[in-house]
Amino acid sequence: LAQVLRSLVGSRLGEPVAAMFSESKVIVDCKGHMLGRLASCVAKELLNGQKVVLVRCEKLNQSGSLYRNFLKWGEFRRKATNVKHAHGPFHHRAPSKIMQRAIRGMIPHKTFKGRCALDRLECFDGVPPKYARKKLKIVPRAQKINCLKPHRPYCTLGDLSTKAGWKYKELIERLEAKRLANQAKYWEVKKGYVAKWLDTKAAAAKKLTKDQQEILTAAGVI
């Protein structure tokens, strides 16, 4: 009965049932991924109800040389409303906005289901402080080493955005260097705590009898 009610609620609201009961977020590091391949994978997960966070969007790769991609972006920039340009389409320069628009094109964003899917997406340039110590994941089938031959030309989205007028590449690089330095210090401190914990655990295990050690080992405690 509970499953029937959940399916009815999910179908009436127009969004997957999994989205109404899942609270976890998948944080993806975009460095070394192809823009289109990653966008298609993320769009599918969003429609299935998964919350996705994309960080370091400026490190995304795009097939083709920088000059060729800039010409393609220039053709896109010339597309505008004949009556009033403020009515759109809008030409974003930030890598996170470009990635968000690419994913939006793979989702029925004008329907309620598509709007709910886009609400589950977060895109960032660099890594925000609230995700700095979270586990970052990758998508192997969307990585450049698995999608593009080594001799094929490619460019990074950050370079393309900078050439198109994005002004924050140096700021993001500065913040990333600071984040990596703080992360290295945190890891050194954490290794010290882990080493002390392992030593304490080993010392406590020596005080146990052989039978007690076997029982705890079988239970997975030590």
mmCIF file of C-alpha atoms in Angstrom:
data_model
loop_
_atom_site.group_PDB
_atom_site.id
_atom_site.type_symbol
_atom_site.label_atom_id
_atom_site.label_comp_id
_atom_site.label_asym_id
_atom_site.label_seq_id
_atom_site.Cartn_x
_atom_site.Cartn_y
_atom_site.Cartn_z
ATOM 1 C CA LEU A 1 0.000 0.000 0.000
ATOM 2 C CA ALA A 2 2.854 2.390 0.835
ATOM 3 C CA GLN A 3 4.502 1.776 -2.536
ATOM 4 C CA VAL A 4 1.209 2.417 -4.359
ATOM 5 C CA LEU A 5 0.675 5.688 -2.491
ATOM 6 C CA ARG A 6 4.238 6.831 -3.212
ATOM 7 C CA SER A 7 3.859 6.068 -6.917
ATOM 8 C CA LEU A 8 0.567 7.983 -7.035
ATOM 9 C CA VAL A 9 2.063 11.010 -5.278
ATOM 10 C CA GLY A 10 5.100 10.965 -7.543
ATOM 11 C CA SER A 11 3.041 10.693 -10.737
ATOM 12 C CA ARG A 12 0.680 13.511 -9.695
ATOM 13 C CA LEU A 13 3.451 15.926 -8.871
ATOM 14 C CA GLY A 14 5.247 15.080 -12.100
ATOM 15 C CA GLU A 15 8.608 14.200 -10.551
ATOM 16 C CA PRO A 16 10.302 10.857 -9.848
ATOM 17 C CA VAL A 17 9.490 9.205 -6.549
ATOM 18 C CA ALA A 18 13.189 8.813 -5.739
ATOM 19 C CA ALA A 19 13.621 12.605 -5.685
ATOM 20 C CA MET A 20 11.051 12.983 -2.908
ATOM 21 C CA PHE A 21 12.854 10.633 -0.531
ATOM 22 C CA SER A 22 16.548 11.061 -1.417
ATOM 23 C CA GLU A 23 18.519 13.722 0.452
ATOM 24 C CA SER A 24 22.083 12.818 -0.586
ATOM 25 C CA LYS A 25 24.085 14.892 -3.070
ATOM 26 C CA VAL A 26 26.657 13.656 -5.554
ATOM 27 C CA ILE A 27 29.561 16.112 -5.868
ATOM 28 C CA VAL A 28 31.378 15.762 -9.193
ATOM 29 C CA ASP A 29 34.812 17.226 -9.941
ATOM 30 C CA CYS A 30 34.586 18.455 -13.538
ATOM 31 C CA LYS A 31 38.340 18.566 -14.155
ATOM 32 C CA GLY A 32 39.326 16.372 -17.099
ATOM 33 C CA HIS A 33 35.743 15.699 -18.261
ATOM 34 C CA MET A 34 34.214 16.411 -21.656
ATOM 35 C CA LEU A 35 31.488 19.028 -21.465
ATOM 36 C CA GLY A 36 28.835 17.284 -23.569
ATOM 37 C CA ARG A 37 29.421 13.775 -22.221
ATOM 38 C CA LEU A 38 29.259 14.930 -18.615
ATOM 39 C CA ALA A 39 26.193 17.074 -19.304
ATOM 40 C CA SER A 40 24.287 14.082 -20.733
ATOM 41 C CA CYS A 41 25.196 11.871 -17.755
ATOM 42 C CA VAL A 42 24.185 14.568 -15.261
ATOM 43 C CA ALA A 43 20.923 15.293 -17.084
ATOM 44 C CA LYS A 44 19.934 11.633 -16.865
ATOM 45 C CA GLU A 45 20.691 11.506 -13.132
ATOM 46 C CA LEU A 46 18.746 14.701 -12.485
ATOM 47 C CA LEU A 47 15.678 13.294 -14.219
ATOM 48 C CA ASN A 48 16.018 10.149 -12.104
ATOM 49 C CA GLY A 49 15.807 12.252 -8.935
ATOM 50 C CA GLN A 50 19.484 12.531 -7.960
ATOM 51 C CA LYS A 51 20.854 15.805 -6.593
ATOM 52 C CA VAL A 52 24.117 16.718 -8.354
ATOM 53 C CA VAL A 53 26.735 19.375 -7.556
ATOM 54 C CA LEU A 54 29.349 20.245 -10.189
ATOM 55 C CA VAL A 55 32.539 21.953 -9.000
ATOM 56 C CA ARG A 56 35.531 23.302 -10.959
ATOM 57 C CA CYS A 57 33.497 23.842 -14.123
ATOM 58 C CA GLU A 58 36.302 25.998 -15.520
ATOM 59 C CA LYS A 59 38.409 22.819 -15.914
ATOM 60 C CA LEU A 60 35.939 21.159 -18.302
ATOM 61 C CA ASN A 61 37.299 20.145 -21.710
ATOM 62 C CA GLN A 62 35.724 20.709 -25.083
ATOM 63 C CA SER A 63 36.744 18.967 -28.298
ATOM 64 C CA GLY A 64 38.173 21.214 -31.000
ATOM 65 C CA SER A 65 40.741 23.994 -30.825
ATOM 66 C CA LEU A 66 40.204 27.167 -28.834
ATOM 67 C CA TYR A 67 39.939 29.247 -32.010
ATOM 68 C CA ARG A 68 37.269 26.957 -33.513
ATOM 69 C CA ASN A 69 35.191 26.891 -30.340
ATOM 70 C CA PHE A 70 35.429 30.659 -30.017
ATOM 71 C CA LEU A 71 34.055 31.034 -33.555
ATOM 72 C CA LYS A 72 31.156 28.752 -32.630
ATOM 73 C CA TRP A 73 30.502 30.807 -29.508
ATOM 74 C CA GLY A 74 30.593 33.979 -31.629
ATOM 75 C CA GLU A 75 27.876 32.550 -33.881
ATOM 76 C CA PHE A 76 25.807 31.781 -30.797
ATOM 77 C CA ARG A 77 26.349 35.300 -29.453
ATOM 78 C CA ARG A 78 24.888 36.849 -32.587
ATOM 79 C CA LYS A 79 21.566 35.108 -31.945
ATOM 80 C CA ALA A 80 19.248 37.614 -30.269
ATOM 81 C CA THR A 81 15.642 38.759 -30.230
ATOM 82 C CA ASN A 82 15.008 41.101 -33.134
ATOM 83 C CA VAL A 83 12.654 43.339 -31.146
ATOM 84 C CA LYS A 84 14.558 43.693 -27.881
ATOM 85 C CA HIS A 85 17.824 41.971 -26.892
ATOM 86 C CA ALA A 86 16.862 42.041 -23.212
ATOM 87 C CA HIS A 87 14.249 39.387 -23.985
ATOM 88 C CA GLY A 88 17.008 36.828 -24.660
ATOM 89 C CA PRO A 89 18.574 34.524 -25.495
ATOM 90 C CA PHE A 90 21.219 35.313 -22.894
ATOM 91 C CA HIS A 91 24.865 34.551 -23.609
ATOM 92 C CA HIS A 92 26.614 33.596 -20.381
ATOM 93 C CA ARG A 93 30.386 33.897 -20.041
ATOM 94 C CA ALA A 94 30.929 32.046 -16.750
ATOM 95 C CA PRO A 95 31.865 28.342 -17.190
ATOM 96 C CA SER A 96 29.328 27.266 -14.562
ATOM 97 C CA LYS A 97 26.529 29.076 -16.416
ATOM 98 C CA ILE A 98 27.617 27.588 -19.756
ATOM 99 C CA MET A 99 27.550 24.094 -18.250
ATOM 100 C CA GLN A 100 24.167 24.737 -16.648
ATOM 101 C CA ARG A 101 22.733 25.841 -19.979
ATOM 102 C CA ALA A 102 24.153 22.758 -21.725
ATOM 103 C CA ILE A 103 22.423 20.518 -19.178
ATOM 104 C CA ARG A 104 19.210 22.527 -19.485
ATOM 105 C CA GLY A 105 19.154 21.783 -23.224
ATOM 106 C CA MET A 106 19.069 18.054 -22.452
ATOM 107 C CA ILE A 107 16.107 18.346 -20.054
ATOM 108 C CA PRO A 108 12.461 19.254 -20.788
ATOM 109 C CA HIS A 109 12.943 22.382 -18.697
ATOM 110 C CA LYS A 110 9.608 23.962 -19.639
ATOM 111 C CA THR A 111 7.654 21.184 -17.943
ATOM 112 C CA PHE A 112 7.192 20.758 -14.205
ATOM 113 C CA LYS A 113 9.324 17.613 -14.255
ATOM 114 C CA GLY A 114 12.151 19.482 -15.965
ATOM 115 C CA ARG A 115 11.979 22.418 -13.549
ATOM 116 C CA CYS A 116 12.179 20.022 -10.598
ATOM 117 C CA ALA A 117 15.198 18.342 -12.208
ATOM 118 C CA LEU A 118 17.013 21.661 -12.695
ATOM 119 C CA ASP A 119 16.348 22.581 -9.069
ATOM 120 C CA ARG A 120 18.487 19.573 -8.074
ATOM 121 C CA LEU A 121 21.513 20.931 -9.983
ATOM 122 C CA GLU A 122 24.259 23.193 -8.616
ATOM 123 C CA CYS A 123 27.194 24.403 -10.718
ATOM 124 C CA PHE A 124 30.229 26.269 -9.358
ATOM 125 C CA ASP A 125 33.460 27.772 -10.636
ATOM 126 C CA GLY A 126 36.168 26.470 -8.318
ATOM 127 C CA VAL A 127 35.215 24.669 -5.114
ATOM 128 C CA PRO A 128 33.030 26.539 -2.582
ATOM 129 C CA PRO A 129 34.046 26.304 1.115
ATOM 130 C CA LYS A 130 31.011 24.179 2.020
ATOM 131 C CA TYR A 131 32.170 21.478 -0.428
ATOM 132 C CA ALA A 132 35.919 21.854 0.153
ATOM 133 C CA ARG A 133 36.159 18.817 2.477
ATOM 134 C CA LYS A 134 33.518 16.682 0.804
ATOM 135 C CA LYS A 135 34.341 13.615 -1.251
ATOM 136 C CA LEU A 136 34.556 14.505 -4.946
ATOM 137 C CA LYS A 137 33.599 11.933 -7.552
ATOM 138 C CA ILE A 138 34.296 11.473 -11.256
ATOM 139 C CA VAL A 139 32.391 10.028 -14.210
ATOM 140 C CA PRO A 140 34.811 7.683 -16.051
ATOM 141 C CA ARG A 141 32.774 7.427 -19.257
ATOM 142 C CA ALA A 142 32.784 11.224 -19.570
ATOM 143 C CA GLN A 143 36.533 11.746 -19.001
ATOM 144 C CA LYS A 144 38.702 13.051 -21.808
ATOM 145 C CA ILE A 145 41.146 10.155 -21.639
ATOM 146 C CA ASN A 146 38.256 7.765 -22.399
ATOM 147 C CA CYS A 147 36.439 9.905 -24.972
ATOM 148 C CA LEU A 148 39.095 11.720 -27.009
ATOM 149 C CA LYS A 149 42.148 10.422 -28.841
ATOM 150 C CA PRO A 150 45.446 11.868 -27.581
ATOM 151 C CA HIS A 151 46.272 13.673 -30.847
ATOM 152 C CA ARG A 152 42.893 15.407 -31.136
ATOM 153 C CA PRO A 153 42.770 19.144 -30.332
ATOM 154 C CA TYR A 154 40.785 20.337 -27.349
ATOM 155 C CA CYS A 155 40.446 23.378 -25.098
ATOM 156 C CA THR A 156 39.339 24.100 -21.562
ATOM 157 C CA LEU A 157 36.105 25.898 -20.814
ATOM 158 C CA GLY A 158 37.911 28.406 -18.595
ATOM 159 C CA ASP A 159 40.117 29.576 -21.488
ATOM 160 C CA LEU A 160 37.117 29.852 -23.796
ATOM 161 C CA SER A 161 35.157 31.843 -21.209
ATOM 162 C CA THR A 162 38.122 34.164 -20.619
ATOM 163 C CA LYS A 163 38.377 34.838 -24.336
ATOM 164 C CA ALA A 164 34.631 35.489 -24.433
ATOM 165 C CA GLY A 165 34.832 38.079 -21.643
ATOM 166 C CA TRP A 166 34.876 36.175 -18.319
ATOM 167 C CA LYS A 167 37.026 38.185 -15.877
ATOM 168 C CA TYR A 168 37.439 35.874 -12.890
ATOM 169 C CA LYS A 169 39.894 33.205 -14.046
ATOM 170 C CA GLU A 170 42.808 34.622 -12.037
ATOM 171 C CA LEU A 171 40.618 35.004 -8.941
ATOM 172 C CA ILE A 172 39.450 31.375 -9.158
ATOM 173 C CA GLU A 173 43.043 30.155 -9.624
ATOM 174 C CA ARG A 174 44.146 32.156 -6.569
ATOM 175 C CA LEU A 175 41.340 30.751 -4.427
ATOM 176 C CA GLU A 176 42.065 27.220 -5.670
ATOM 177 C CA ALA A 177 45.734 27.510 -4.696
ATOM 178 C CA LYS A 178 44.685 28.682 -1.238
ATOM 179 C CA ARG A 179 42.182 25.823 -0.914
ATOM 180 C CA LEU A 180 44.760 23.201 -1.894
ATOM 181 C CA ALA A 181 47.266 24.596 0.622
ATOM 182 C CA ASN A 182 44.680 24.451 3.415
ATOM 183 C CA GLN A 183 43.670 20.962 2.330
ATOM 184 C CA ALA A 184 47.287 19.751 2.535
ATOM 185 C CA LYS A 185 47.592 21.114 6.093
ATOM 186 C CA TYR A 186 44.302 19.470 7.066
ATOM 187 C CA TRP A 187 45.468 16.137 5.639
ATOM 188 C CA GLU A 188 48.724 16.248 7.601
ATOM 189 C CA VAL A 189 46.839 16.881 10.843
ATOM 190 C CA LYS A 190 44.348 14.137 10.024
ATOM 191 C CA LYS A 191 47.143 11.624 9.347
ATOM 192 C CA GLY A 192 48.544 12.353 12.805
ATOM 193 C CA TYR A 193 45.184 11.716 14.452
ATOM 194 C CA VAL A 194 44.694 8.501 12.458
ATOM 195 C CA ALA A 195 48.160 7.251 13.445
ATOM 196 C CA LYS A 196 47.440 7.929 17.133
ATOM 197 C CA TRP A 197 44.090 6.172 16.871
ATOM 198 C CA LEU A 198 45.672 3.090 15.278
ATOM 199 C CA ASP A 199 48.368 2.970 17.976
ATOM 200 C CA THR A 200 45.737 3.226 20.726
ATOM 201 C CA LYS A 201 43.671 0.536 19.050
ATOM 202 C CA ALA A 202 46.671 -1.804 18.768
ATOM 203 C CA ALA A 203 47.640 -1.201 22.424
ATOM 204 C CA ALA A 204 44.085 -1.973 23.556
ATOM 205 C CA ALA A 205 43.997 -5.138 21.444
ATOM 206 C CA LYS A 206 47.121 -6.471 23.184
ATOM 207 C CA LYS A 207 45.332 -6.377 26.549
ATOM 208 C CA LEU A 208 42.602 -8.725 25.287
ATOM 209 C CA THR A 209 42.746 -12.494 25.442
ATOM 210 C CA LYS A 210 43.028 -14.593 22.305
ATOM 211 C CA ASP A 211 39.365 -15.615 22.425
ATOM 212 C CA GLN A 212 38.231 -12.014 22.857
ATOM 213 C CA GLN A 213 40.372 -10.913 19.912
ATOM 214 C CA GLU A 214 38.860 -13.609 17.695
ATOM 215 C CA ILE A 215 35.325 -12.590 18.634
ATOM 216 C CA LEU A 216 35.990 -8.887 17.998
ATOM 217 C CA THR A 217 37.810 -9.633 14.724
ATOM 218 C CA ALA A 218 34.886 -11.745 13.499
ATOM 219 C CA ALA A 219 32.522 -8.861 14.391
ATOM 220 C CA GLY A 220 34.718 -6.402 12.478
ATOM 221 C CA VAL A 221 35.520 -4.251 15.501
ATOM 222 C CA ILE A 222 39.294 -4.747 15.310
#
